[in-house]
Short mmCIF file of C-alpha atoms in Angstrom, two decimals:
data_model
loop_
_atom_site.label_atom_id
_atom_site.label_comp_id
_atom_site.label_asym_id
_atom_site.label_seq_id
_atom_site.Cartn_x
_atom_site.Cartn_y
_atom_site.Cartn_z
CA UNK X 1 10.83 -7.88 -68.39
CA UNK X 2 10.98 -4.28 -67.89
CA UNK X 3 7.59 -3.11 -65.76
CA UNK X 4 6.17 -0.73 -67.32
CA UNK X 5 2.93 1.98 -65.74
CA UNK X 6 3.81 0.51 -62.85
CA UNK X 7 1.06 1.93 -60.40
CA UNK X 8 1.54 3.80 -57.46
CA UNK X 9 2.58 1.84 -53.80
CA UNK X 10 3.51 5.19 -52.00
CA UNK X 11 0.23 4.50 -50.34
CA UNK X 12 0.58 1.15 -49.85
CA UNK X 13 2.52 -0.09 -46.12
CA UNK X 14 4.20 -2.33 -44.83
CA UNK X 15 4.11 -2.77 -40.33
CA UNK X 16 5.03 -6.42 -39.05
CA UNK X 17 6.52 -4.81 -35.58
CA UNK X 18 4.51 -6.16 -32.83
CA UNK X 19 4.77 -3.73 -30.02
CA UNK X 20 5.84 -4.15 -27.21
CA UNK X 21 6.85 -3.25 -23.26
CA UNK X 22 10.25 -1.20 -23.63
CA UNK X 23 9.81 -0.77 -19.50
CA UNK X 24 7.45 -0.42 -16.88
CA UNK X 25 7.70 3.36 -14.01
CA UNK X 26 6.41 2.26 -10.09
CA UNK X 27 5.91 4.76 -7.63
CA UNK X 28 7.68 6.98 -6.37
CA UNK X 29 9.72 5.28 -3.10
CA UNK X 30 7.09 5.96 -0.14
CA UNK X 31 4.83 4.67 1.94
CA UNK X 32 0.76 4.49 0.71
CA UNK X 33 -2.42 4.85 2.96
CA UNK X 34 -5.83 4.15 2.67
CA UNK X 35 -6.87 6.62 0.09
CA UNK X 36 -3.39 7.72 -1.65
CA UNK X 37 -2.62 6.18 -5.60
CA UNK X 38 0.01 4.09 -7.01
CA UNK X 39 0.77 5.19 -10.00
CA UNK X 40 2.66 2.90 -12.88
CA UNK X 41 3.65 3.82 -16.60
CA UNK X 42 3.83 1.10 -19.38
CA UNK X 43 6.21 2.17 -21.98
CA UNK X 44 5.35 1.23 -25.20
CA UNK X 45 7.84 0.79 -28.15
CA UNK X 46 5.69 2.36 -30.62
CA UNK X 47 1.43 4.02 -30.45
CA UNK X 48 -0.96 1.80 -28.86
CA UNK X 49 -4.38 1.76 -29.06
CA UNK X 50 -6.77 0.27 -26.25
CA UNK X 51 -9.85 -0.79 -26.23
CA UNK X 52 -11.47 -2.34 -23.40
CA UNK X 53 -9.86 -2.35 -19.71
CA UNK X 54 -7.05 -3.13 -19.04
CA UNK X 55 -5.75 -3.41 -16.02
CA UNK X 56 -1.66 -3.74 -15.15
CA UNK X 57 -1.43 -6.34 -12.18
CA UNK X 58 0.35 -5.43 -8.89
CA UNK X 59 0.73 -7.98 -6.32
CA UNK X 60 0.14 -6.21 -2.24
CA UNK X 61 1.45 -7.63 0.49
CA UNK X 62 0.40 -11.80 -0.83
CA UNK X 63 -2.91 -10.47 -2.38
CA UNK X 64 -3.42 -8.88 -6.35
CA UNK X 65 -5.18 -6.32 -7.39
CA UNK X 66 -6.06 -4.66 -11.11
CA UNK X 67 -4.71 -0.56 -11.69
CA UNK X 68 -6.70 0.94 -13.65
CA UNK X 69 -6.36 1.68 -16.46
CA UNK X 70 -5.94 6.21 -16.68
CA UNK X 71 -4.51 7.25 -20.03
CA UNK X 72 -2.13 7.16 -22.56
CA UNK X 73 -4.45 5.54 -25.79
CA UNK X 74 -3.24 7.32 -29.37
CA UNK X 75 0.84 7.23 -27.61
CA UNK X 76 3.63 5.31 -26.34
CA UNK X 77 2.77 5.52 -22.86
CA UNK X 78 0.13 4.28 -20.56
CA UNK X 79 -0.73 5.46 -18.03
CA UNK X 80 -2.17 2.63 -14.89
CA UNK X 81 -3.68 3.76 -11.47
CA UNK X 82 -4.83 1.56 -8.17
CA UNK X 83 -6.36 2.93 -4.89
CA UNK X 84 -5.25 1.38 -1.29
CA UNK X 85 -7.80 0.48 0.02
CA UNK X 86 -8.55 -0.53 4.19
CA UNK X 87 -6.38 -2.76 5.63
CA UNK X 88 -4.20 -3.74 2.96
CA UNK X 89 -0.01 -3.87 4.08
CA UNK X 90 3.22 -4.58 2.28
CA UNK X 91 6.48 -3.72 3.96
CA UNK X 92 8.68 -5.74 2.03
CA UNK X 93 7.56 -3.11 -1.43
CA UNK X 94 4.77 -4.03 -3.65
CA UNK X 95 5.91 -5.77 -6.75
CA UNK X 96 4.47 -6.15 -10.13
CA UNK X 97 3.10 -9.09 -11.82
CA UNK X 98 1.78 -8.69 -15.80
CA UNK X 99 -0.04 -6.15 -17.96
CA UNK X 100 -3.54 -8.50 -18.27
CA UNK X 101 -6.25 -6.72 -20.70
CA UNK X 102 -9.49 -7.67 -19.32
CA UNK X 103 -10.68 -8.79 -21.70
CA UNK X 104 -9.72 -5.76 -24.14
CA UNK X 105 -7.16 -4.89 -27.03
CA UNK X 106 -4.10 -3.39 -26.73
CA UNK X 107 -2.00 -2.65 -30.58
CA UNK X 108 0.12 -0.84 -32.70
CA UNK X 109 -2.47 1.79 -35.41
CA UNK X 110 -1.76 -0.91 -36.92
CA UNK X 111 -3.27 -3.09 -36.07
CA UNK X 112 -0.49 -5.90 -34.80
CA UNK X 113 -1.43 -7.00 -31.39
CA UNK X 114 1.26 -6.06 -28.75
CA UNK X 115 3.48 -7.91 -27.06
CA UNK X 116 2.44 -8.03 -23.19
CA UNK X 117 6.01 -8.78 -21.74
CA UNK X 118 6.77 -6.93 -18.69
CA UNK X 119 11.16 -5.22 -19.50
CA UNK X 120 12.55 -3.41 -17.22
CA UNK X 121 9.96 -2.85 -14.77
CA UNK X 122 11.49 -0.27 -12.38
CA UNK X 123 12.73 -0.55 -8.01
CA UNK X 124 8.92 -1.46 -6.35
CA UNK X 125 10.98 -2.71 -3.00
CA UNK X 126 10.88 0.78 -1.01
CA UNK X 127 7.16 1.57 -2.75
CA UNK X 128 5.26 0.03 0.92
CA UNK X 129 2.02 0.86 1.78
CA UNK X 130 0.35 0.48 5.09
CA UNK X 131 -3.52 0.88 5.45
CA UNK X 132 -4.22 -1.13 8.07
CA UNK X 133 -4.90 1.04 11.86
CA UNK X 134 -3.10 -0.66 14.02
CA UNK X 135 -5.61 -2.39 17.12
CA UNK X 136 -3.57 -2.52 20.68
CA UNK X 137 -4.34 -4.39 23.50
CA UNK X 138 -3.57 -3.58 27.92
CA UNK X 139 -2.88 -6.69 30.04
CA UNK X 140 -1.82 -6.50 33.33
CA UNK X 141 1.24 -9.43 35.03
CA UNK X 142 0.10 -9.53 38.29
CA UNK X 143 -1.39 -12.23 40.04
CA UNK X 144 -3.47 -10.52 41.89
CA UNK X 145 -5.32 -6.94 40.76
CA UNK X 146 -6.79 -6.28 43.98
CA UNK X 147 -4.07 -5.00 46.13
CA UNK X 148 -2.94 -1.68 47.45
CA UNK X 149 0.76 -2.77 45.98
CA UNK X 150 1.08 -0.95 42.36
CA UNK X 151 0.07 -3.05 39.20
CA UNK X 152 3.01 -4.25 36.59
CA UNK X 153 0.81 -3.49 32.99
CA UNK X 154 1.70 -2.89 29.09
CA UNK X 155 0.11 -2.24 26.75
CA UNK X 156 1.18 -3.36 22.95
CA UNK X 157 0.37 -1.91 19.91
CA UNK X 158 0.25 -4.60 16.66
CA UNK X 159 2.73 -2.37 15.21
CA UNK X 160 5.01 0.11 15.91
CA UNK X 161 3.51 4.07 17.15
CA UNK X 162 4.25 7.38 18.31
CA UNK X 163 3.15 10.34 20.17
CA UNK X 164 1.66 7.47 22.77
CA UNK X 165 1.59 9.35 26.55
CA UNK X 166 0.38 8.59 29.70
CA UNK X 167 -1.89 11.38 29.72
CA UNK X 168 -3.42 9.78 26.53
CA UNK X 169 -4.23 6.36 28.66
CA UNK X 170 -7.83 7.50 30.82
CA UNK X 171 -8.34 5.70 34.09
CA UNK X 172 -10.67 5.39 37.00
CA UNK X 173 -9.96 5.14 40.42
CA UNK X 174 -5.91 4.75 40.05
CA UNK X 175 -3.15 6.31 38.82
CA UNK X 176 -0.19 6.10 36.98
CA UNK X 177 3.67 5.99 37.23
CA UNK X 178 7.11 5.37 35.65
CA UNK X 179 5.14 5.34 32.60
CA UNK X 180 8.04 4.14 29.89
CA UNK X 181 8.34 2.14 26.28
CA UNK X 182 8.52 3.12 22.23
CA UNK X 183 8.06 1.48 19.56
CA UNK X 184 4.98 -1.21 20.06
CA UNK X 185 5.52 -1.76 23.93
CA UNK X 186 4.69 0.65 26.58
CA UNK X 187 4.51 0.11 30.62
CA UNK X 188 3.30 2.03 33.57
CA UNK X 189 2.59 0.64 36.61
CA UNK X 190 -1.15 1.53 38.03
CA UNK X 191 -2.17 1.88 41.90
CA UNK X 192 -5.71 0.32 42.00
CA UNK X 193 -7.73 1.76 44.70
CA UNK X 194 -8.51 0.43 47.75
CA UNK X 195 -12.15 -0.37 46.41
CA UNK X 196 -15.04 0.23 43.22
CA UNK X 197 -13.51 -0.64 39.93
CA UNK X 198 -11.14 0.23 37.86
CA UNK X 199 -10.99 1.05 33.47
CA UNK X 200 -8.38 2.45 31.58
CA UNK X 201 -9.34 4.09 28.32
CA UNK X 202 -7.40 4.26 25.30
CA UNK X 203 -8.08 7.66 23.57
CA UNK X 204 -9.08 6.91 19.32
CA UNK X 205 -6.35 8.61 17.31
CA UNK X 206 -2.97 9.47 19.38
CA UNK X 207 -0.90 7.47 18.80
CA UNK X 208 -0.09 7.30 15.14
CA UNK X 209 2.33 4.44 12.79
CA UNK X 210 4.86 5.69 10.60
CA UNK X 211 2.74 5.92 7.00
CA UNK X 212 0.20 8.75 10.01
CA UNK X 213 -2.76 5.50 10.08
CA UNK X 214 -4.27 6.74 13.50
CA UNK X 215 -4.51 3.47 16.25
CA UNK X 216 -8.35 2.26 17.14
#
């Protein structure tokens, strides 16, 4: 059974190992606003080639969106990015959901399809999104706003703001006193004119949430 004149098999290679995800890197802890980028890296057990447009699916608030592939084909790390859109908000941390081929392929250099199961996803509980511009309402608790006594006024924002002061109020036909407040609720007394029209306006972009979005 001696084998004679056996051909050179040094170029005959076998690769039955399927590439798999070893870890997922998430954006640094921060609050991201409209136009900022959420950047992710999906690390594989070996180099992979990509065709088409695979996406990394993430959840912001209650909505699942796709982070687009931005680079890495031919290496063991694929980069994905998502640009925060106006109105999106998630103040308890985004979530990484899954890796979607989206009609494309992710394979190792031998052509084995990758296992898309996401392993060792980094903690994203402090990766926050706040692209929702706060809104404001102005109310009075007075039952007779036409009298000559100061009228109690409350200014309520839809979320906590900073930097809101009495001079941010444009009062026509009256004067304010006893301005106070913090966070989302501010109060003051308003002395109306003896007669005429009383108006209260708040200038745009005078109060800011922690993420840096101006009001209105």
